[in-house]
Coordinates of C-alpha atoms and ligand atoms in Angstrom, one line a residue:
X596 CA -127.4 15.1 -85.0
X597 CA -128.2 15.4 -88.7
X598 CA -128.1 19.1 -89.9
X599 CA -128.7 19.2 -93.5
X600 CA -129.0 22.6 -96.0
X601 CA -130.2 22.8 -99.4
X602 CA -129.2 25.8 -101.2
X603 CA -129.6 27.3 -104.4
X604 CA -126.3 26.8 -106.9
X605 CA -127.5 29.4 -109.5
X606 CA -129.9 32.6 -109.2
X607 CA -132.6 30.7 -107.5
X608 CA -135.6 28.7 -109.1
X609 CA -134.0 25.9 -108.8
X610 CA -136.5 23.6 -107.5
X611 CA -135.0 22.9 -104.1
X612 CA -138.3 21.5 -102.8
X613 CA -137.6 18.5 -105.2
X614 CA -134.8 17.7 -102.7
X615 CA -136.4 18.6 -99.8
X616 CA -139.2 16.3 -101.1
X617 CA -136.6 13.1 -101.2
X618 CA -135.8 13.3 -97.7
X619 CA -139.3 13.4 -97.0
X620 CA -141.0 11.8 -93.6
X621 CA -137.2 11.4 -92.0
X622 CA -136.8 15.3 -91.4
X623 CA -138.5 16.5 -88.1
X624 CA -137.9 20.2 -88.8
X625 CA -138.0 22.3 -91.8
X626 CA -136.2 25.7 -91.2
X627 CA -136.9 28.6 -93.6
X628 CA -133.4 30.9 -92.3
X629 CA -133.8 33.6 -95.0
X630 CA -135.5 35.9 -97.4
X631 CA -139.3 36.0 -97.0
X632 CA -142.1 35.8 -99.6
X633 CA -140.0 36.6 -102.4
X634 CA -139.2 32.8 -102.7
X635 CA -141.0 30.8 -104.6
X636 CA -141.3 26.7 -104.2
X637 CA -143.7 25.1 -105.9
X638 CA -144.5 21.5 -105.0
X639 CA -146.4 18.5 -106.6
X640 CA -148.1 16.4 -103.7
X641 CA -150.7 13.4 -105.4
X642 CA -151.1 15.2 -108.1
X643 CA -151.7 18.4 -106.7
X644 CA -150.0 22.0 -107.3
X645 CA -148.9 23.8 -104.1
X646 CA -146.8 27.4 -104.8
X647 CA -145.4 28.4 -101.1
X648 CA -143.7 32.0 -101.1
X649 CA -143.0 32.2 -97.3
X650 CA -143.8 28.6 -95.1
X651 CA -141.2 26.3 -95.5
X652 CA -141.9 23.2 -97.4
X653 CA -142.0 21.1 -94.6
X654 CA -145.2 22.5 -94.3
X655 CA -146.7 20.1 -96.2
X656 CA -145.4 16.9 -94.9
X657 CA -144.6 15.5 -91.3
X658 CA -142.1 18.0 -89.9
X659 CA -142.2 20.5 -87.8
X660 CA -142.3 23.6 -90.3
X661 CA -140.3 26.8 -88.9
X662 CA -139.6 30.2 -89.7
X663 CA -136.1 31.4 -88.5
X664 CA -134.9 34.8 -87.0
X665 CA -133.3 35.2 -90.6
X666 CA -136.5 35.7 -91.8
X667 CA -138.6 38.4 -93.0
X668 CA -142.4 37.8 -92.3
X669 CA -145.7 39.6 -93.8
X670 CA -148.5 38.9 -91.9
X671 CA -150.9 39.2 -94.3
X672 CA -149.0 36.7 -96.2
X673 CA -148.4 34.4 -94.0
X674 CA -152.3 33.6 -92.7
X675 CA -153.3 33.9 -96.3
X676 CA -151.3 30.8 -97.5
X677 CA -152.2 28.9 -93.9
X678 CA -155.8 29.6 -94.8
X679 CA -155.1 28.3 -98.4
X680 CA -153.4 25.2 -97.2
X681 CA -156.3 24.5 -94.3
X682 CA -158.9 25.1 -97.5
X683 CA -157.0 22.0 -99.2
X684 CA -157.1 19.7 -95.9
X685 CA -153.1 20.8 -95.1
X686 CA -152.5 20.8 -91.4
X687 CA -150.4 23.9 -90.3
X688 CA -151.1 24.0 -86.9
X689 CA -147.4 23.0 -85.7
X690 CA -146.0 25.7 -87.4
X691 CA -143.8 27.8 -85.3
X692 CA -142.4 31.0 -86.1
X693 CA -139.3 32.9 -84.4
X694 CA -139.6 36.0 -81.9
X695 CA -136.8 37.3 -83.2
X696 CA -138.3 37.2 -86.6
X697 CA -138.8 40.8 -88.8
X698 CA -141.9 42.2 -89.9
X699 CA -142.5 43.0 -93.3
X700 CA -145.2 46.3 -93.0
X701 CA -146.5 48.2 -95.5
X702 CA -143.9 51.2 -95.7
X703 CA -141.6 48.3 -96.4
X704 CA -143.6 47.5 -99.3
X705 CA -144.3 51.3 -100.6
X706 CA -140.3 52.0 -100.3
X707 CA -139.4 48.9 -102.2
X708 CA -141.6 49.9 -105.3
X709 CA -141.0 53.4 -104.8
X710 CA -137.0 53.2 -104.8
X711 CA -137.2 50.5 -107.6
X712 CA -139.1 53.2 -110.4
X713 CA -136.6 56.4 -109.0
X714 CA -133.6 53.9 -110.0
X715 CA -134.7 53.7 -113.4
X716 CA -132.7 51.5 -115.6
X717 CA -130.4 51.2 -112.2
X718 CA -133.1 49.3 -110.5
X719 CA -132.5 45.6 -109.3
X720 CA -135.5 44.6 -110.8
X721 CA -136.4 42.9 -106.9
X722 CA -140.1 40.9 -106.4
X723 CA -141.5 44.8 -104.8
X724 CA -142.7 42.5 -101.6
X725 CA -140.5 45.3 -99.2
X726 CA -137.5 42.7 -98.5
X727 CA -135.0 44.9 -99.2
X728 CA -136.3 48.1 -96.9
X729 CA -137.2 45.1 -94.1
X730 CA -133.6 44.0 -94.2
X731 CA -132.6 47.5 -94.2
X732 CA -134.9 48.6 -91.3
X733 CA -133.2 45.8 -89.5
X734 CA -129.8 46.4 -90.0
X735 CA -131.0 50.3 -89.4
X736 CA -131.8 49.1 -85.8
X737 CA -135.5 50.0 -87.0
X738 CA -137.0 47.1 -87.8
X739 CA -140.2 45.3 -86.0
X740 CA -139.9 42.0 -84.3
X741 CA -142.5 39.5 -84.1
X742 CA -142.5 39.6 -80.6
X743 CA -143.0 43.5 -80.6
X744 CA -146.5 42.6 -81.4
X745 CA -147.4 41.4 -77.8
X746 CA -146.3 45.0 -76.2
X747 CA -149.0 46.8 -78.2
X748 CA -147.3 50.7 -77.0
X749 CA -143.4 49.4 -78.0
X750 CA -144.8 48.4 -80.7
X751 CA -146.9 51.3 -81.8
X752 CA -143.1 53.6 -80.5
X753 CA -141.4 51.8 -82.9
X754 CA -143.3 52.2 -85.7
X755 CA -143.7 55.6 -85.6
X756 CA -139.8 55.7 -85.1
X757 CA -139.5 53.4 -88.3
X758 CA -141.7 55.8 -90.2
X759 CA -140.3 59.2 -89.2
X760 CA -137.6 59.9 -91.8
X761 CA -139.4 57.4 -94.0
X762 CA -142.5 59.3 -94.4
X763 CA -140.1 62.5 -95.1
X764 CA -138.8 61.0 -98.4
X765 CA -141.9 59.9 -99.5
X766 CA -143.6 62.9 -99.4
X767 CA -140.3 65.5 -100.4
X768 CA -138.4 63.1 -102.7
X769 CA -141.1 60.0 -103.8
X770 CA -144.1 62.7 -104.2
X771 CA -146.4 60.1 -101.9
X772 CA -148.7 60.4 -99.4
X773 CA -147.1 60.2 -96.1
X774 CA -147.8 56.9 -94.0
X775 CA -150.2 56.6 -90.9
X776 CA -148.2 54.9 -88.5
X777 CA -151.4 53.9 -86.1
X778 CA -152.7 52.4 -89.0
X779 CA -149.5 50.1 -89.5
X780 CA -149.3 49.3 -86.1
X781 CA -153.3 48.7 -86.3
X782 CA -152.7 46.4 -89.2
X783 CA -150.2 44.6 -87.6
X784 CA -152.0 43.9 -84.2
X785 CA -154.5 42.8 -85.7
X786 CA -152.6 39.3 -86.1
X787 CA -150.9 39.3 -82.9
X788 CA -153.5 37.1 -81.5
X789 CA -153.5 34.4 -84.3
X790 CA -149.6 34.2 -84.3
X791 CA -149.0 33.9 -80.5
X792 CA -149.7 30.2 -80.1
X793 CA -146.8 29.7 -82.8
X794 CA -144.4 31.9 -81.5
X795 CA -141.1 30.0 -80.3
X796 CA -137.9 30.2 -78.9
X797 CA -136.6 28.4 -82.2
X798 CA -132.6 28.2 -81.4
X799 CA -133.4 26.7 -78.4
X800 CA -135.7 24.6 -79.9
X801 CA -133.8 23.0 -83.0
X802 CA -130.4 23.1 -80.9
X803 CA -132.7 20.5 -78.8
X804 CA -133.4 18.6 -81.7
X805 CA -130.3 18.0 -82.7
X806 CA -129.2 17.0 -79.3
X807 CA -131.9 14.6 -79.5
X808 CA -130.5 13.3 -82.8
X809 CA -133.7 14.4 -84.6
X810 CA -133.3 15.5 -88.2
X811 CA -133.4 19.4 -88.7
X812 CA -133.6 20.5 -92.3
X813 CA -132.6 24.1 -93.3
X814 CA -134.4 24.9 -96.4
X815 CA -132.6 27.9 -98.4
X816 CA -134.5 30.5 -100.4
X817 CA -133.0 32.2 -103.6
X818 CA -129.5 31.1 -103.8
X819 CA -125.7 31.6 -103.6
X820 CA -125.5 34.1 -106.6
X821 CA -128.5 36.2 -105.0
X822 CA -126.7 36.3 -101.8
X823 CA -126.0 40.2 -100.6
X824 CA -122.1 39.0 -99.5
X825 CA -121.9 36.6 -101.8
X826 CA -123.8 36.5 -105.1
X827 CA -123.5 39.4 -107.8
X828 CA -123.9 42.7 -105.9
X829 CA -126.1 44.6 -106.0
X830 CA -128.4 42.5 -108.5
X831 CA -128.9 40.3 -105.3
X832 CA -131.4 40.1 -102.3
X833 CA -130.8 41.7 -99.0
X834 CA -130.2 38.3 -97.2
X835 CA -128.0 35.5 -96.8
X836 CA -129.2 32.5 -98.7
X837 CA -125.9 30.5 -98.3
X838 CA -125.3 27.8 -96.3
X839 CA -123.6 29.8 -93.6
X840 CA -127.1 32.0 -93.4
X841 CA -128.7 28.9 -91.8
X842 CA -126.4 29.2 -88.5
X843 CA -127.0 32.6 -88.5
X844 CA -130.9 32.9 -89.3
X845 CA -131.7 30.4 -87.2
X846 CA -129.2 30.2 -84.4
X847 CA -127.2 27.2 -84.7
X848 CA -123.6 26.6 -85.0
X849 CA -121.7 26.0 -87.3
X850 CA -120.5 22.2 -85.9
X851 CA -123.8 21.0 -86.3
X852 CA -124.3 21.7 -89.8
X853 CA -122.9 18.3 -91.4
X854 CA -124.5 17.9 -95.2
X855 CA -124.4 21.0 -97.6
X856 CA -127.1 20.1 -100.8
X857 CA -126.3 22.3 -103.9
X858 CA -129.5 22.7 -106.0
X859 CA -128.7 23.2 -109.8
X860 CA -130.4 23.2 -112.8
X861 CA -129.6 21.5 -116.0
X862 CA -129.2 24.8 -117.7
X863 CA -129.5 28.2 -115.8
X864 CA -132.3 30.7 -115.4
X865 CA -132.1 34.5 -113.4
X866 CA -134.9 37.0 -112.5
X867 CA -134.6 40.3 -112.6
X868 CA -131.8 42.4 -113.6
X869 CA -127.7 41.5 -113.1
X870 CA -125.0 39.7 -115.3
X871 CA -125.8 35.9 -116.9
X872 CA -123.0 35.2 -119.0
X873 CA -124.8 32.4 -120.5
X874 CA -128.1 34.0 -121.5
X875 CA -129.7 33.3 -124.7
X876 CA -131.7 35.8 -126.3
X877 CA -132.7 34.1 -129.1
X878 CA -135.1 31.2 -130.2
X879 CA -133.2 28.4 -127.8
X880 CA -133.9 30.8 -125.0
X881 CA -137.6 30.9 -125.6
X882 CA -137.3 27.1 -126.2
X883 CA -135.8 26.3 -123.0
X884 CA -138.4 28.7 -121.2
X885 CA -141.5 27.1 -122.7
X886 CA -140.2 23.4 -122.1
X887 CA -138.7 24.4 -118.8
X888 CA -142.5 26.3 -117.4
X889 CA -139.4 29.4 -116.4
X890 CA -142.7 31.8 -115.4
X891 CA -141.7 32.9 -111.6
X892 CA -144.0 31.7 -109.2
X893 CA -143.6 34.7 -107.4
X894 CA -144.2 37.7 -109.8
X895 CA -145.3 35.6 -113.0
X896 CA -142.2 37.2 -114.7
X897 CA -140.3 35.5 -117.4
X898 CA -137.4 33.6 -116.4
X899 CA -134.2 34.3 -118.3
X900 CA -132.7 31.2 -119.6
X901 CA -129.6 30.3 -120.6
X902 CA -127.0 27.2 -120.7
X903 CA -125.8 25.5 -117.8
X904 CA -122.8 27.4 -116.4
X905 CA -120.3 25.4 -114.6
X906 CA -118.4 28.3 -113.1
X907 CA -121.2 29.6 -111.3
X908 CA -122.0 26.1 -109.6
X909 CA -118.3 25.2 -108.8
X910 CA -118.1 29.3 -107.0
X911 CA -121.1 28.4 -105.1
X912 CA -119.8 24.5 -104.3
X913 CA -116.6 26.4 -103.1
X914 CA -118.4 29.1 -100.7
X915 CA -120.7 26.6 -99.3
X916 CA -118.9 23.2 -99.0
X917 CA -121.4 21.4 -101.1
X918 CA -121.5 17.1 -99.5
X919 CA -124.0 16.7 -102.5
X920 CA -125.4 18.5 -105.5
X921 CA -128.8 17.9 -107.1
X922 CA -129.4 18.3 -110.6
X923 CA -132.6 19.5 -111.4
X924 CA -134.9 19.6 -114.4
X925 CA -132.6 17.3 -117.1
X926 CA -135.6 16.4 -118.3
X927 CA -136.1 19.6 -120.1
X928 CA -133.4 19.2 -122.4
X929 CA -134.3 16.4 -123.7
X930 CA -134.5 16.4 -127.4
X931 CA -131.2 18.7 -128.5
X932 CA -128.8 17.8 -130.9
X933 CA -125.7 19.2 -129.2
X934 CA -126.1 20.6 -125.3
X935 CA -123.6 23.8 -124.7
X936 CA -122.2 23.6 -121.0
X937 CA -120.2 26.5 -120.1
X938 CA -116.7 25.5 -119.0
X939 CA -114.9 28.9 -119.0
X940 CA -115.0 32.9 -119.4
X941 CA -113.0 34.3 -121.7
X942 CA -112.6 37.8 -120.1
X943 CA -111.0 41.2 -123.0
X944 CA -109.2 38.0 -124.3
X945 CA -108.0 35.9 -121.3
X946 CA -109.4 32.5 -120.4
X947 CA -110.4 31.8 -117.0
X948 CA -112.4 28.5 -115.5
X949 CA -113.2 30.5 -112.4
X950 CA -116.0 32.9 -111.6
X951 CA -114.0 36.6 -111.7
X952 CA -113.2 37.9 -108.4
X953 CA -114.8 41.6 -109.7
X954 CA -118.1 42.6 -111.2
X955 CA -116.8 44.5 -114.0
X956 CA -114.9 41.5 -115.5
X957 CA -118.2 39.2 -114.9
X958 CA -120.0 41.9 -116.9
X959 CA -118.0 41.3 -119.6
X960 CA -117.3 37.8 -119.1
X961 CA -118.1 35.7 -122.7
X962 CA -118.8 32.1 -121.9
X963 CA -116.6 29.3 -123.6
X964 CA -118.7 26.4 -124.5
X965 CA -118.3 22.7 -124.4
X966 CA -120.5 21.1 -126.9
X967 CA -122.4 17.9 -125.3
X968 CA -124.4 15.1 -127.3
X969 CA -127.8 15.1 -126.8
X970 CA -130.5 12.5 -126.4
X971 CA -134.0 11.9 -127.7
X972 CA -135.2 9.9 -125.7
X973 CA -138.0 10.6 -123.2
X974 CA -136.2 10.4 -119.9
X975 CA -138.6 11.3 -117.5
X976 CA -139.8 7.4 -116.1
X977 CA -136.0 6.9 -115.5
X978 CA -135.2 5.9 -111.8
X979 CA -132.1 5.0 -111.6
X980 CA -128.8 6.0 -113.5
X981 CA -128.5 3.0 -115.4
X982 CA -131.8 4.3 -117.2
X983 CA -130.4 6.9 -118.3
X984 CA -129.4 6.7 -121.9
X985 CA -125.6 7.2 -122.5
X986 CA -125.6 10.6 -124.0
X987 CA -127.4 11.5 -120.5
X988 CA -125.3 9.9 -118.1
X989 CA -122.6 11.7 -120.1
X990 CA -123.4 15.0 -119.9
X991 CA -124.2 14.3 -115.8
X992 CA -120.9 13.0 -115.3
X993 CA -119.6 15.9 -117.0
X994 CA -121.2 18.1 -114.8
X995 CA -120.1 16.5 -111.7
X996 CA -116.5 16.8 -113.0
X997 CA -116.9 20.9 -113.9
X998 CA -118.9 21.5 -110.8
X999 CA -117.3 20.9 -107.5
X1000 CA -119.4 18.2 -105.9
X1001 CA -120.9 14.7 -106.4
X1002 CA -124.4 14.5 -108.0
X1003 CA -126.7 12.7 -105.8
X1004 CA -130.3 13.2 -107.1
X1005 CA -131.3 14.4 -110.5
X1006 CA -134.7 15.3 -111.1
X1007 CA -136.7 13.8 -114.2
X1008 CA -139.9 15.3 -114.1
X1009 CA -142.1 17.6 -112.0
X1010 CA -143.8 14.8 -109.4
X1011 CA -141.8 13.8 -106.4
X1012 CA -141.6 10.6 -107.5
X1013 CA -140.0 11.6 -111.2
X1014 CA -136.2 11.1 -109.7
X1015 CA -132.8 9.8 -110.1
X1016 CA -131.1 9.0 -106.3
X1017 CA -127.7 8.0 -106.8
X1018 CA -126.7 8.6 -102.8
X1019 CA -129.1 9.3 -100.2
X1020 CA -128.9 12.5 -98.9
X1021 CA -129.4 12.0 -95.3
Ligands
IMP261 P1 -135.8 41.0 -103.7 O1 -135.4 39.8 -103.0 O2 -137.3 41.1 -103.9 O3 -135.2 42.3 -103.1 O4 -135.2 41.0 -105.2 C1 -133.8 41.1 -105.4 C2 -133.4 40.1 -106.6 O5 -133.5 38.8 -106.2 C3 -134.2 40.3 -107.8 O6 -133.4 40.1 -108.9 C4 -135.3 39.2 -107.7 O7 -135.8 38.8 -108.9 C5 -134.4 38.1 -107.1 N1 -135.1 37.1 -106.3 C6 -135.7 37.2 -105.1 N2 -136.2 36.1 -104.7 C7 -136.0 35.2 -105.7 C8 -136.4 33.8 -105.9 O8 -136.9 33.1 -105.0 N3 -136.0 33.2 -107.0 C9 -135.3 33.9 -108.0 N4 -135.0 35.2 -107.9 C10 -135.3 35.8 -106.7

């Protein structure tokens, strides 16, 4: 009863759908358990450029792509990338999507932006796609379920509940125009139609996969660091991304969660606002952004880049019991003379190799650097390890020894085909 999660090591961006990717036609489901179309995956299939921000990437092979209660759905979002995949030829049509699922509307969208420019240099610096209020709405006991839109007057009760005390602060504090909540509960009807054939019971569903031994693959979005318990609050999202957020956004135990895939980078990149130790605001930043393509899919924002930081993959190894960890992007550093790897903070003059336990110290945390020989050579036709040249290998071993967890993949270019598989990872 293989359950297997990828998640994001770092601040997201990682390129989990390179790993997804490698385990290809032997998943039957793909599981989306978090976040919502504030992710970003983008995916090279023959040649072709596919940027997802809500289906799962199952979506675009074999499996049975799914959306998890974890989830938070727009509508309008999610029919507008089926109708762009069904343009290019892409089946969709065994998507299935949970009843339990929230909606993203579009005071959720209005608050996000709104409360982002009243914070002011306080703001998280979030995607404005209305996770943040959805999650909140939910946790409020507000929120709208997917399955609200098949009783059209519970439906059309609730939002006018979710919209009471909103549209107060948007007209007294935001200086907005108030919300019409018939019109949001129009808007939203309007799909119910379309999205009941995918509807689904979807924990009784993948907990019958797995007793069928099928192959269930939980696909994280953002990662560890962005996680609202976990990552570095409150420069996070509103969800759980860990591994642990695939039992609960999707409703399967722990037990049957047996492989844990950590997807890191070579180097590091954030979005938005929050601590990076290893940042570089300098020319080798801008170097690693334009070799690395570190443009979000999502909002088109510049990445910010910096070194590879071993502390912040061997935290997230720890919190999620990583089996595996896939190294993504090396390619992109080909061609340095020296590669810094960050092996320790030193913290108002103490050394530490572990990730602070408070904020404040991460704030002021100054990266210690190991200094690793680079290599020149184009690695990205390398398909094994033993192509690797020697300064490569090194710094991957190196890695694996700072980080927590075995490598088993490393990605050498952007194709699926442009990798290094050093263990399976079913
Ligand atoms: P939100 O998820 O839109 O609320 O944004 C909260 C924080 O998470 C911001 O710093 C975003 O830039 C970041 N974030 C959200 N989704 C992703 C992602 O898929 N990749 C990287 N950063 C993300």
């Amino acid at each position: 009863m293989p359950g297997i999660v990828v998640v994001g090591a770092q601040w997201g961006d990682e390129g989990k759908g390179k790993a997804t990717d490698q385990l290809g036609d032997r998943v039957d489901y793909t599981v989306r358990y978090s976040g919502g179309n504030n992710a970003g995956h983008t995916l090279v299939v023959n040649g072709e450029k596919y940027a997802l921000h809500l289906l799962p990437s199952g979506i675009l092979n074999d499996s049975v792509p799914v959306i998890g209660n974890g989830v938070v759905v727009d509508l309008d979002v999610l029919f507008e990338e089926i109708d762009g995949l069904n343009a290019r030829g892409v089946d969709t049509s065994k998507l299935l999507v949970s009843a339990n699922a929230h909606l993203i509307t579009e005071y959720h969208q209005v608050m996000d932006k709104v409360t982002e420019r009243f914070l002011g240099n306080r703001r998280i610096g979030t995607t404005g796609r209305g996770i943040g209020p959805a999650y909140s709405d939910k946790i409020n006991r507000l929120g709208i379920r997917v399955q609200d839109l098949f009783d059209a007057s519970i439906l059309r009760q609730k939002v006018a509940a979710a919209l009471e005390q909103k549209n107060h602060l948007l007209v007294k504090v935001y200086n907005r125009r108030a919300i019409d909540a018939d019109q949001v509960a129009d808007a939203l009807l309007a799909h119910a139609e379309r999205l009941r054939p995918m509807v689904a019971d979807v924990t009784r569903v993948l907990n019958d996969a797995l007793d069928r031994d099928q192959v269930v693959l939980f696909e994280g979005a953002q990662a560890h660091h962005l996680d609202v318990d976990h990552g570095t609050y409150p420069y996070v999202t509103s969800s759980n991304p860990i591994a642990a957020g695939a039992c609960t956004g999707s409703g399967v135990g722990p037990m049957r969660i047996n492989r844990v895939i950590g997807i890191a980078k070579a180097y590091t990149t954030r979005v938005g606002e929050g601590p990076f130790p290893t940042e570089l605001l300098d020319a080798d930043g801008d170097r690693l952004r334009t070799d690395g393509a570190e443009f979000g899919t999502t909002t088109g924002r510049n990445r910010r880049c910096g070194w590879y930081d071993a502390l912040v993959v061997e935290a997230a190894a720890t919190a999620n019991a990583f089996t595996d960890i896939f190294l993504t992007k090396l390619d992109i550093l080909s061609g340095w003379e020296k590669i810094p790897v960050c092996v320790a903070y030193d913290i108002n003059g103490e050394r530490t190799d572990r990730l602070p336990m408070s904020q404040s110290d991460f704030h002021h945390a100054v990266p210690v650097y190991e200094y690793l020989d680079g290599w020149k050579a184009d690695i990205s036709g390398a398909r094994t390890f033993a192509d690797l040249p020697r300064n490569t290998q090194a710094y991957v071993r190196r890695l694996e020894e700072l980080s927590g967890a075995r490598i088993s993949g490393i990605g050498v270019g952007p194709s699926r085909e442009q990798v290094v598989m050093i263990n399976d990872l079913l």
